[in-house]
Short mmCIF file of C-alpha atoms and ligand atoms in Angstrom, two decimals:
data_model
loop_
_atom_site.label_atom_id
_atom_site.label_comp_id
_atom_site.label_asym_id
_atom_site.label_seq_id
_atom_site.Cartn_x
_atom_site.Cartn_y
_atom_site.Cartn_z
CA MET S 1 -17.49 23.58 15.96
CA ALA S 2 -14.06 23.10 17.87
CA ASP S 3 -12.24 26.54 19.17
CA THR S 4 -10.54 27.67 16.45
CA ARG S 5 -6.49 27.09 16.45
CA ARG S 6 -3.54 27.88 14.49
CA ILE S 7 -2.17 24.83 13.43
CA GLY S 8 1.34 24.38 11.91
CA ILE S 9 2.11 21.27 9.53
CA PHE S 10 6.22 20.63 9.13
CA GLY S 11 5.99 18.71 5.28
CA ALA S 12 3.72 19.58 2.45
CA GLY S 13 3.81 16.25 1.97
CA TRP S 14 1.04 13.82 1.30
CA VAL S 15 0.41 13.40 5.33
CA GLY S 16 1.48 16.83 5.91
CA LEU S 17 -1.23 18.18 3.17
CA VAL S 18 -4.26 15.76 4.05
CA THR S 19 -3.69 16.82 7.92
CA GLY S 20 -3.43 20.52 7.22
CA GLY S 21 -6.60 20.36 4.49
CA CYS S 22 -8.65 18.03 6.95
CA PHE S 23 -8.01 20.38 9.87
CA ALA S 24 -8.87 23.57 7.63
CA GLU S 25 -12.36 22.01 6.52
CA LEU S 26 -12.88 21.90 10.51
CA GLY S 27 -12.35 25.45 10.54
CA HIS S 28 -8.91 26.20 12.02
CA ASP S 29 -6.39 28.53 10.53
CA VAL S 30 -3.16 26.20 8.87
CA VAL S 31 0.21 27.37 7.96
CA VAL S 32 2.10 24.53 6.25
CA ARG S 33 5.91 24.51 5.75
CA ASP S 34 8.13 23.10 3.35
CA ILE S 35 11.92 23.26 2.49
CA VAL S 36 11.35 22.89 -1.31
CA PRO S 37 10.40 26.32 -3.30
CA GLU S 38 9.11 24.54 -6.08
CA ARG S 39 6.51 22.27 -4.27
CA ILE S 40 5.33 25.62 -2.22
CA GLU S 41 5.27 27.50 -5.65
CA ALA S 42 3.06 24.96 -6.90
CA LEU S 43 0.28 24.54 -3.96
CA ARG S 44 0.14 28.40 -3.61
CA GLY S 45 -1.02 27.76 -7.60
CA GLY S 46 -3.45 25.52 -6.64
CA THR S 47 -1.39 22.01 -7.86
CA LEU S 48 -0.81 18.72 -5.53
CA PRO S 49 2.23 17.37 -6.59
CA PHE S 50 0.39 13.67 -5.94
CA HIS S 51 -2.80 11.86 -7.01
CA GLU S 52 -5.12 11.54 -3.96
CA PRO S 53 -9.08 11.63 -4.38
CA ASP S 54 -11.08 14.69 -2.92
CA LEU S 55 -7.78 16.08 -1.34
CA PRO S 56 -7.85 19.09 -4.05
CA ASP S 57 -11.25 19.56 -3.52
CA VAL S 58 -10.59 20.09 0.43
CA LEU S 59 -7.30 22.28 -0.37
CA ALA S 60 -9.60 24.62 -2.61
CA ARG S 61 -12.63 24.94 -0.66
CA ASN S 62 -10.24 25.68 2.35
CA ALA S 63 -7.59 28.05 0.57
CA GLY S 64 -8.37 31.03 2.63
CA ARG S 65 -7.47 29.09 6.06
CA ILE S 66 -4.34 27.66 4.49
CA HIS S 67 -1.10 29.43 4.41
CA TYR S 68 1.76 27.90 2.31
CA THR S 69 5.30 28.89 3.43
CA LEU S 70 9.09 28.39 3.10
CA ASP S 71 9.87 30.15 6.42
CA ALA S 72 9.73 28.21 9.57
CA GLU S 73 9.34 31.76 11.28
CA ASP S 74 5.80 31.83 9.69
CA LEU S 75 5.15 28.85 12.79
CA GLY S 76 5.60 31.17 15.61
CA ALA S 77 2.44 32.07 15.70
CA THR S 78 0.87 28.63 15.79
CA ASP S 79 -0.38 26.43 18.96
CA VAL S 80 0.12 23.20 17.76
CA LEU S 81 2.86 21.78 15.31
CA PHE S 82 2.15 18.45 13.46
CA VAL S 83 5.46 17.03 12.35
CA CYS S 84 4.75 15.38 9.20
CA VAL S 85 7.93 14.33 7.55
CA GLN S 86 8.83 11.62 5.98
CA THR S 87 11.27 8.91 7.88
CA PRO S 88 12.72 6.41 5.33
CA PRO S 89 14.33 3.38 6.15
CA THR S 90 18.20 3.59 6.45
CA TYR S 91 20.91 0.73 4.95
CA SER S 92 20.45 -0.57 8.43
CA GLY S 93 17.07 -0.77 8.13
CA ASP S 94 16.31 1.43 11.03
CA ALA S 95 14.19 4.68 10.55
CA ASP S 96 15.94 7.82 9.31
CA LEU S 97 14.66 10.49 11.87
CA SER S 98 16.87 13.27 10.11
CA TYR S 99 13.78 15.04 8.83
CA VAL S 100 12.34 15.11 12.17
CA TRP S 101 15.75 16.76 13.75
CA ASN S 102 15.65 19.04 10.53
CA ALA S 103 12.16 20.08 11.73
CA LEU S 104 13.21 20.30 15.23
CA ASP S 105 16.15 22.42 14.28
CA GLN S 106 13.71 24.85 12.51
CA LEU S 107 11.35 25.25 15.51
CA PRO S 108 10.40 29.29 16.40
CA ARG S 109 11.49 30.33 19.86
CA VAL S 110 8.38 31.76 21.19
CA ASP S 111 7.51 32.67 24.89
CA ARG S 112 4.08 30.84 24.96
CA ARG S 113 3.63 26.98 25.33
CA GLN S 114 3.64 25.11 21.72
CA ILE S 115 2.90 21.41 21.29
CA LEU S 116 5.05 19.25 19.13
CA ALA S 117 2.69 16.77 17.77
CA MET S 118 4.32 13.80 15.76
CA LYS S 119 2.18 12.51 13.14
CA SER S 120 5.28 10.68 11.06
CA THR S 121 5.77 6.93 12.02
CA VAL S 122 8.69 6.98 14.32
CA PRO S 123 10.40 4.37 16.30
CA VAL S 124 9.34 3.60 19.87
CA GLY S 125 11.47 5.93 22.11
CA THR S 126 11.51 8.86 19.16
CA GLY S 127 9.39 10.96 21.47
CA GLU S 128 11.53 10.67 24.48
CA SER S 129 14.84 11.45 22.59
CA VAL S 130 12.91 14.59 21.26
CA ARG S 131 12.07 15.34 24.76
CA ALA S 132 15.76 15.17 25.80
CA ALA S 133 16.64 17.27 22.94
CA LEU S 134 14.11 19.80 23.88
CA GLU S 135 15.21 20.14 27.28
CA ALA S 136 18.85 20.38 25.97
CA ARG S 137 17.80 23.39 23.68
CA GLY S 138 16.21 25.19 26.76
CA LEU S 139 12.83 24.64 24.53
CA VAL S 140 11.26 23.83 28.19
CA ASN S 141 7.72 25.28 26.82
CA VAL S 142 7.22 22.91 23.91
CA GLY S 143 5.26 20.13 24.79
CA TYR S 144 5.07 16.80 23.05
CA VAL S 145 2.17 14.56 21.61
CA SER S 146 2.61 11.11 19.59
CA ASN S 147 -0.63 11.44 17.44
CA PRO S 148 0.05 8.91 14.92
CA GLU S 149 -1.47 9.09 11.09
CA PHE S 150 -3.44 5.89 10.09
CA LEU S 151 -4.40 7.08 6.62
CA ALA S 152 -4.12 4.87 3.64
CA GLU S 153 -3.44 6.19 0.18
CA GLY S 154 -6.57 6.70 -2.32
CA THR S 155 -8.79 7.05 0.90
CA ALA S 156 -6.91 9.59 3.24
CA VAL S 157 -9.27 12.23 3.15
CA ARG S 158 -12.13 9.73 4.35
CA ASP S 159 -9.61 8.05 6.91
CA PHE S 160 -9.00 11.18 8.61
CA THR S 161 -12.53 12.46 8.73
CA ASN S 162 -13.98 8.86 9.98
CA PRO S 163 -10.84 7.66 11.71
CA ASP S 164 -11.10 4.29 13.69
CA ARG S 165 -9.61 5.90 16.80
CA LEU S 166 -7.76 9.03 17.67
CA VAL S 167 -4.29 7.71 19.16
CA LEU S 168 -2.59 10.59 21.60
CA GLY S 169 0.39 9.46 23.79
CA ALA S 170 1.66 12.74 25.97
CA PHE S 171 3.89 13.37 28.36
CA ALA S 172 1.64 15.70 30.00
CA ASP S 173 -2.43 14.97 30.02
CA ASP S 174 -2.88 18.66 29.26
CA ASP S 175 -0.72 18.38 25.89
CA ALA S 176 -3.03 15.61 24.65
CA THR S 177 -6.45 17.27 25.79
CA VAL S 178 -5.33 20.13 23.51
CA VAL S 179 -4.58 18.14 20.56
CA GLU S 180 -7.91 16.20 20.97
CA ALA S 181 -9.77 18.87 20.83
CA LEU S 182 -8.40 19.98 17.48
CA TYR S 183 -10.57 17.16 16.42
CA SER S 184 -13.91 18.29 17.78
CA GLY S 185 -16.53 17.52 15.04
CA ILE S 186 -15.02 13.97 14.31
CA GLU S 187 -16.68 11.18 15.94
CA ALA S 188 -14.03 8.28 17.06
CA PRO S 189 -13.04 6.10 20.08
CA VAL S 190 -10.33 8.23 21.75
CA VAL S 191 -7.00 6.14 23.02
CA ARG S 192 -4.97 8.26 25.40
CA THR S 193 -1.57 6.66 26.33
CA ASP S 194 1.97 7.35 27.29
CA VAL S 195 4.36 8.37 24.29
CA ALA S 196 6.32 5.04 23.78
CA SER S 197 2.74 3.24 23.80
CA ALA S 198 1.19 5.28 21.09
CA GLU S 199 4.23 5.11 19.02
CA MET S 200 3.88 1.17 19.12
CA ILE S 201 0.34 1.08 18.48
CA LYS S 202 1.29 2.49 14.69
CA LEU S 203 3.87 0.22 14.06
CA ALA S 204 1.80 -2.95 15.49
CA ALA S 205 -1.20 -2.03 13.54
CA ASN S 206 0.63 -1.76 9.88
CA ALA S 207 2.79 -5.08 11.10
CA PHE S 208 -0.67 -6.66 11.97
CA LEU S 209 -2.43 -6.12 8.72
CA SER S 210 1.04 -7.07 6.59
CA THR S 211 0.77 -10.02 8.64
CA ARG S 212 -2.92 -10.84 8.17
CA ILE S 213 -2.06 -10.66 4.40
CA SER S 214 0.76 -12.50 3.96
CA PHE S 215 -1.19 -15.51 6.08
CA ILE S 216 -4.06 -15.24 3.61
CA ASN S 217 -1.39 -15.26 0.84
CA GLU S 218 -0.04 -18.21 2.13
CA ILE S 219 -3.74 -19.90 2.83
CA ALA S 220 -3.68 -19.05 -1.09
CA ASN S 221 -0.98 -21.35 -2.47
CA VAL S 222 -1.94 -24.04 0.05
CA CYS S 223 -5.23 -23.51 -1.47
CA GLU S 224 -3.77 -24.06 -5.13
CA LEU S 225 -1.97 -27.44 -3.96
CA VAL S 226 -5.18 -28.79 -2.35
CA GLY S 227 -7.73 -27.78 -4.60
CA ALA S 228 -9.62 -25.07 -2.24
CA ASP S 229 -10.62 -21.48 -3.09
CA VAL S 230 -8.95 -19.06 -0.97
CA GLU S 231 -11.69 -16.72 -2.12
CA ASP S 232 -14.71 -18.64 -0.18
CA VAL S 233 -12.13 -19.33 2.29
CA ALA S 234 -11.13 -15.93 3.25
CA LYS S 235 -14.87 -15.18 3.55
CA GLY S 236 -15.63 -18.09 5.84
CA VAL S 237 -12.65 -17.53 7.69
CA GLY S 238 -13.68 -13.69 8.05
CA LEU S 239 -17.14 -14.06 9.07
CA ASP S 240 -16.19 -14.98 12.34
CA HIS S 241 -16.64 -11.85 14.37
CA ARG S 242 -13.29 -12.41 16.45
CA LEU S 243 -11.24 -12.40 13.05
CA GLY S 244 -12.97 -10.04 10.48
CA PRO S 245 -13.17 -9.67 6.59
CA HIS S 246 -10.55 -6.67 6.41
CA PHE S 247 -7.37 -6.83 4.79
CA PHE S 248 -7.79 -10.77 3.93
CA ARG S 249 -7.68 -10.36 0.39
CA ALA S 250 -5.03 -12.74 -1.56
CA GLY S 251 -2.71 -11.66 -4.14
CA VAL S 252 0.72 -10.82 -5.57
CA GLY S 253 2.04 -9.02 -2.23
CA TRP S 254 1.96 -5.92 -0.46
CA GLY S 255 3.19 -2.76 -1.33
CA GLY S 256 3.43 0.72 -0.83
CA SER S 257 5.49 3.40 1.48
CA CYS S 258 4.39 2.14 4.57
CA PHE S 259 4.24 -1.48 5.37
CA GLY S 260 7.62 -2.58 3.77
CA LYS S 261 9.21 0.34 6.01
CA ASP S 262 7.12 0.00 9.24
CA VAL S 263 7.42 -4.13 9.27
CA SER S 264 11.40 -3.54 8.92
CA ALA S 265 11.88 -1.25 11.33
CA LEU S 266 9.21 -2.80 13.91
CA LYS S 267 11.33 -5.97 13.22
CA GLN S 268 14.49 -3.88 13.33
CA LEU S 269 13.39 -1.92 16.67
CA ALA S 270 12.93 -5.57 18.01
CA GLY S 271 16.39 -6.69 17.17
CA ASN S 272 18.11 -3.52 18.29
CA SER S 273 16.49 -4.16 21.78
CA GLY S 274 17.33 -7.79 21.58
CA TYR S 275 14.50 -9.30 20.51
CA HIS S 276 14.27 -11.39 17.14
CA PHE S 277 10.93 -11.02 16.16
CA GLN S 278 10.57 -14.10 14.13
CA LEU S 279 7.08 -14.03 13.01
CA LEU S 280 7.71 -10.72 11.23
CA ALA S 281 10.88 -12.29 9.22
CA ALA S 282 8.41 -14.65 7.83
CA VAL S 283 5.95 -12.11 6.91
CA ILE S 284 8.38 -10.10 4.93
CA GLU S 285 9.91 -13.07 3.23
CA VAL S 286 6.58 -14.59 2.34
CA ASN S 287 5.48 -11.25 0.74
CA GLU S 288 8.88 -11.11 -1.54
CA LEU S 289 8.07 -14.80 -2.95
CA GLN S 290 4.64 -14.16 -3.25
CA LYS S 291 5.38 -11.42 -5.78
CA ARG S 292 7.57 -13.77 -7.61
CA ARG S 293 5.46 -16.63 -7.85
CA VAL S 294 3.16 -14.72 -10.62
CA ILE S 295 6.38 -15.86 -12.46
CA SER S 296 6.15 -19.45 -11.95
CA LYS S 297 2.67 -19.42 -13.17
CA LEU S 298 3.43 -17.80 -16.48
CA GLU S 299 5.99 -20.47 -16.95
CA LYS S 300 3.31 -23.20 -16.37
CA HIS S 301 1.89 -22.07 -19.10
CA LEU S 302 4.37 -20.46 -21.57
CA GLY S 303 7.60 -22.58 -20.69
CA LYS S 304 10.55 -20.30 -20.72
CA LEU S 305 9.85 -16.52 -20.86
CA ARG S 306 12.61 -15.45 -23.10
CA GLY S 307 10.86 -13.92 -26.19
CA LYS S 308 7.46 -14.18 -24.65
CA THR S 309 5.47 -10.56 -24.52
CA ILE S 310 3.58 -10.04 -21.17
CA ALA S 311 1.35 -7.24 -20.36
CA VAL S 312 1.87 -6.05 -16.98
CA LEU S 313 -1.65 -4.64 -15.85
CA GLY S 314 -1.62 -2.25 -13.28
CA LEU S 315 1.30 -0.57 -11.90
CA ALA S 316 0.61 1.64 -8.85
CA PHE S 317 0.84 -0.55 -5.44
CA LYS S 318 -3.12 -0.19 -5.20
CA PRO S 319 -5.36 1.38 -7.16
CA ASN S 320 -6.42 5.03 -6.74
CA THR S 321 -3.14 6.19 -6.33
CA ASP S 322 -0.04 7.00 -8.67
CA ASP S 323 2.30 5.69 -6.16
CA LEU S 324 4.71 2.94 -7.04
CA ARG S 325 7.00 2.69 -4.08
CA ASP S 326 7.59 -0.66 -3.35
CA ALA S 327 4.93 -1.77 -6.01
CA PRO S 328 4.75 -5.51 -6.71
CA SER S 329 4.52 -4.62 -10.28
CA LEU S 330 8.06 -3.32 -10.08
CA VAL S 331 9.41 -6.42 -8.78
CA ILE S 332 6.94 -8.79 -11.37
CA ALA S 333 8.15 -6.50 -14.29
CA SER S 334 11.89 -6.48 -13.46
CA ARG S 335 11.54 -10.51 -12.87
CA LEU S 336 10.32 -10.65 -16.31
CA LEU S 337 12.78 -8.51 -18.11
CA ALA S 338 15.35 -10.27 -16.33
CA GLU S 339 14.20 -13.91 -17.86
CA GLY S 340 14.37 -12.19 -21.11
CA ALA S 341 10.58 -11.49 -21.93
CA ILE S 342 9.00 -8.40 -23.75
CA VAL S 343 7.30 -6.35 -21.18
CA ARG S 344 4.74 -4.08 -22.02
CA THR S 345 2.90 -1.91 -19.20
CA TRP S 346 -0.30 -0.23 -18.48
CA ASP S 347 -1.53 1.94 -15.64
CA PRO S 348 -4.29 4.86 -16.02
CA VAL S 349 -2.03 7.18 -13.57
CA ALA S 350 1.09 5.87 -12.66
CA ASP S 351 4.16 6.32 -14.96
CA ALA S 352 7.06 3.48 -14.73
CA ARG S 353 8.82 4.82 -17.56
CA GLY S 354 11.78 6.11 -15.14
CA ARG S 355 11.93 2.71 -13.37
CA LEU S 356 11.31 0.02 -15.76
CA ARG S 357 14.27 0.20 -18.40
CA GLY S 358 13.30 -1.87 -20.95
CA ALA S 359 9.55 -1.94 -20.38
CA GLN S 360 7.23 -0.45 -22.83
CA GLN S 361 4.41 1.80 -21.07
CA CYS S 362 1.21 1.72 -22.96
CA ASP S 363 -1.62 4.23 -23.04
CA SER S 364 -4.38 1.67 -23.27
CA ILE S 365 -4.85 -1.85 -22.03
CA LEU S 366 -5.71 -3.18 -25.67
CA ASP S 367 -2.53 -1.54 -26.75
CA ALA S 368 -0.44 -3.18 -23.71
CA VAL S 369 -2.11 -6.65 -24.74
CA THR S 370 -2.25 -6.57 -28.37
CA GLY S 371 0.13 -9.40 -29.31
CA ALA S 372 0.98 -10.43 -25.99
CA ASP S 373 1.60 -14.17 -24.93
CA ALA S 374 -0.13 -13.59 -21.36
CA ALA S 375 -1.92 -10.54 -19.40
CA VAL S 376 -1.38 -10.33 -15.65
CA ILE S 377 -3.09 -8.11 -13.38
CA VAL S 378 -1.27 -6.55 -10.84
CA THR S 379 -3.46 -3.89 -9.67
CA GLU S 380 -7.21 -4.16 -9.27
CA TRP S 381 -7.95 -1.06 -11.21
CA PRO S 382 -11.83 -0.85 -12.04
CA GLU S 383 -11.05 -1.08 -15.71
CA LEU S 384 -9.95 -4.33 -15.46
CA ARG S 385 -12.89 -5.98 -14.69
CA ASP S 386 -13.69 -6.27 -18.25
CA LEU S 387 -10.62 -7.76 -19.59
CA ALA S 388 -12.03 -11.12 -20.37
CA SER S 389 -13.67 -9.60 -23.66
CA ALA S 390 -13.61 -10.89 -27.20
CA GLU S 391 -11.62 -7.78 -28.24
CA VAL S 392 -8.74 -8.38 -25.94
CA ARG S 393 -8.94 -12.19 -26.65
CA GLU S 394 -8.67 -11.30 -30.22
CA ALA S 395 -6.28 -8.90 -29.46
CA MET S 396 -3.86 -11.21 -27.83
CA ALA S 397 -1.11 -13.53 -28.95
CA ARG S 398 -2.15 -16.25 -26.40
CA PRO S 399 -5.42 -15.79 -24.34
CA LEU S 400 -3.82 -16.27 -20.71
CA ILE S 401 -4.82 -14.04 -18.42
CA VAL S 402 -2.67 -14.14 -14.54
CA ASP S 403 -5.40 -12.58 -12.34
CA GLY S 404 -2.66 -11.56 -9.44
CA ARG S 405 -5.65 -9.94 -7.34
CA ASN S 406 -8.74 -12.46 -8.35
CA VAL S 407 -11.00 -9.49 -9.99
CA LEU S 408 -12.00 -11.53 -12.73
CA ASP S 409 -14.60 -14.52 -12.32
CA PRO S 410 -12.50 -17.65 -13.39
CA ALA S 411 -15.45 -19.37 -14.68
CA LYS S 412 -16.66 -16.65 -17.08
CA THR S 413 -13.30 -15.90 -17.80
CA ARG S 414 -12.72 -19.29 -19.17
CA ALA S 415 -16.01 -19.57 -21.12
CA ALA S 416 -14.79 -16.16 -22.52
CA GLY S 417 -12.04 -18.41 -24.11
CA PHE S 418 -9.54 -17.42 -21.69
CA ALA S 419 -6.73 -19.63 -19.87
CA TYR S 420 -6.92 -18.40 -16.22
CA GLU S 421 -4.51 -18.55 -13.43
CA GLY S 422 -5.80 -16.41 -10.15
CA ILE S 423 -4.36 -16.67 -6.72
CA GLY S 424 -5.26 -19.50 -4.73
CA ARG S 425 -8.04 -20.44 -6.74
CA GLY S 426 -7.65 -24.37 -6.92
CA SER S 427 -10.93 -25.89 -9.32
CA SER S 428 -10.91 -29.29 -8.36
CA PRO S 429 -9.68 -31.39 -5.13
CA PHE S 430 -8.91 -34.42 -7.74
CA ALA S 431 -6.07 -32.37 -8.84
CA ALA S 432 -4.53 -32.17 -5.49
CA LEU S 433 -4.94 -36.21 -4.84
CA PRO S 434 -3.25 -38.07 -7.61
CA GLU S 435 -4.15 -41.26 -5.72
CA THR S 436 -7.72 -40.56 -5.66
CA ALA S 437 -9.59 -41.78 -9.18
CA GLU S 438 -11.77 -39.29 -10.27
CA PRO S 439 -15.02 -40.06 -10.97
CA ALA S 440 -15.89 -39.75 -14.78
CA ALA S 441 -19.35 -37.41 -13.86
CA GLU S 442 -16.16 -34.81 -12.65
CA PRO S 443 -15.08 -32.14 -14.62
CA PRO S 444 -11.58 -32.73 -16.32
CA VAL S 445 -8.83 -31.47 -14.13
CA ARG S 446 -8.26 -27.76 -14.52
CA ASP S 447 -5.11 -26.10 -14.53
CA SER S 448 -4.86 -24.76 -10.74
CA GLY S 449 -3.45 -27.77 -8.86
CA PRO S 450 -0.13 -29.49 -8.74
CA VAL S 451 0.79 -32.32 -10.69
CA GLU S 452 3.48 -34.82 -10.71
CA GLY S 453 5.92 -34.77 -13.41
CA GLY S 454 5.08 -30.94 -13.86
CA TRP S 455 3.08 -29.10 -16.25
CA GLU S 456 3.99 -30.88 -19.52
CA ASN S 457 2.22 -34.19 -18.20
CA ARG S 458 -1.08 -32.44 -16.87
CA GLU S 459 -4.44 -32.66 -18.59
CA VAL S 460 -6.04 -29.26 -19.44
CA PRO S 461 -9.25 -28.47 -20.54
CA PRO S 462 -9.74 -28.48 -24.20
CA ALA S 463 -10.46 -24.68 -24.69
CA GLU S 464 -7.26 -24.07 -22.83
CA THR S 465 -4.93 -26.50 -24.78
CA ALA S 466 -6.01 -25.11 -27.81
CA SER S 467 -6.00 -21.87 -26.93
CA ALA S 468 -3.23 -20.91 -24.30
CA ARG S 469 -0.66 -23.48 -25.19
CA THR S 470 -1.02 -24.46 -29.04
CA THR S 471 -2.50 -21.84 -30.95
CA ARG S 472 -0.17 -19.06 -31.14
CA LYS S 473 -1.76 -16.39 -33.31
CA PRO S 474 0.37 -14.68 -36.02
CA ARG S 475 1.68 -11.23 -34.82
C1 UGA K 1 -1.32 1.84 5.01
C2 UGA K 1 -2.60 1.46 6.18
O1 UGA K 1 -3.77 0.63 5.71
C3 UGA K 1 -2.67 2.53 6.58
O2 UGA K 1 -3.42 2.47 7.75
C4 UGA K 1 -1.54 3.70 7.40
O3 UGA K 1 -1.88 4.41 7.56
C5 UGA K 1 -0.33 3.56 5.91
O4 UGA K 1 -0.06 2.15 5.37
C6 UGA K 1 0.67 4.33 6.47
O5 UGA K 1 1.45 3.90 7.58
O6 UGA K 1 0.62 5.26 6.22
P1 UGA K 1 -1.32 2.20 2.48
O7 UGA K 1 -0.04 1.61 2.60
O8 UGA K 1 -1.84 3.32 1.87
O9 UGA K 1 -1.86 2.24 3.92
O10 UGA K 1 -2.07 1.15 1.88
P2 UGA K 1 -3.39 0.03 2.09
O11 UGA K 1 -4.58 0.13 1.67
O12 UGA K 1 -2.79 -0.28 3.44
O13 UGA K 1 -2.10 -1.43 1.15
C7 UGA K 1 -1.30 -1.57 1.38
C8 UGA K 1 -0.94 -2.90 0.08
O14 UGA K 1 -1.51 -3.89 0.84
C9 UGA K 1 -1.36 -2.89 -0.86
O15 UGA K 1 -0.27 -3.24 -1.72
C10 UGA K 1 -2.64 -3.23 -1.21
O16 UGA K 1 -2.82 -4.36 -2.35
C11 UGA K 1 -2.17 -4.66 -0.18
N1 UGA K 1 -3.19 -5.45 0.42
C12 UGA K 1 -4.43 -4.96 0.93
C13 UGA K 1 -3.60 -6.52 -0.09
O17 UGA K 1 -2.51 -7.59 -0.39
N2 UGA K 1 -4.33 -7.48 0.63
C14 UGA K 1 -5.29 -6.86 1.29
O18 UGA K 1 -6.39 -7.57 1.36
C15 UGA K 1 -5.39 -5.31 1.77
#
């Protein structure tokens, strides 16, 4: 067990509460300070302002060691102060550091040494600016350590307690040693760097994860054209130990509050420093286009979408969270509404009622798909693994499933009487090579390759022709 320290947290948001709760679990005394009275009140009463698995238990278990406050003076007795405030993008795409500067303004003046540890994701150079600001205010006894968080929503407690690495960038080595000691009890490689490098590690990690996803999404799009299956391709490529299998799932694009913000911030940071980061510009554009490809997949089967009813299944930007920030579902649903479609949504926890004017949020999957011309899987909630059921087929006006996360088995889904469109799941190489005569023994051309002359000229397997294209069930 580590020496027990007193830890302060600026910001009772998601990062702050996970950090505070997990440090309390390690035996430290924690003071969490926020400026929103209702939030502090709710936390004192045991209510969390968001959905994060395991966190309520961690906070409840360690309630005796966590103190919630509105008063920054309560942080005066702490040894290390973690800055866990938001750094949203500004209109220019730079990170808005005003919450960080507000936290600094509230720093209690104490005689002993305190260490400011930056968890928030900030542009490279922020630590240097903070150091200058502290010196200008005569706060020479305050150290600074960049200690970026690598927590993913839905697995944040596990990510904190089983991290791949701890990154500590400090101006003074002793300060990094103090912060490192707080993690005693956690097994992980420690990377000690200068402050700028630690700041860059966080941005580069998120940028590379996004790049991998945009890359596999582009491979998926080519797979559709040439009759390959991206699921097999990703598996075969990912088994190369130099490449690895993670963050290689094709889909409707990445979302969430971090990737978009951090990729733009890094691109902007490079631009402000005189370097055009071409690759990241493409990574962002590929992701924007990927969300919109769902529309053309629907049009391929349904023609114009005006007046068609589309069930959008899953709203959160990924499962196990209720977070809708930068969620692909919002872009997809908004595009559908703009095309004149009737949009019915479902999600087990996320609520988009305030954000999608004109869409109808349903309480159950069955309710959402009833009378629908198509169902689109946008978030891979476990409940959707059973979507291709007889009950759903019966309820839909046309049994068409666009599987934006490749969660269903194409063959089983088709056998259950649905028309199926995944992401990057070509089915016959002959669909991609119009000049190649298809041998008689081959199955008929399936629905995922391109055909000259567009969709209307395509050969469709009989089951799909009958179900998805011509037999529209009465409402
Ligand atoms: C991400 C990083 O994974 C964390 O390491 C980081 O600490 C965090 O940002 C942050 O900067 O705070 P998060 O945004 O919670 O975490 O979510 P991810 O699990 O990374 O997923 C991001 C998006 O990528 C989701 O929309 C997900 O559906 C998508 N994704 C992920 C794919 O499309 N394919 C994949 O293979 C993996």
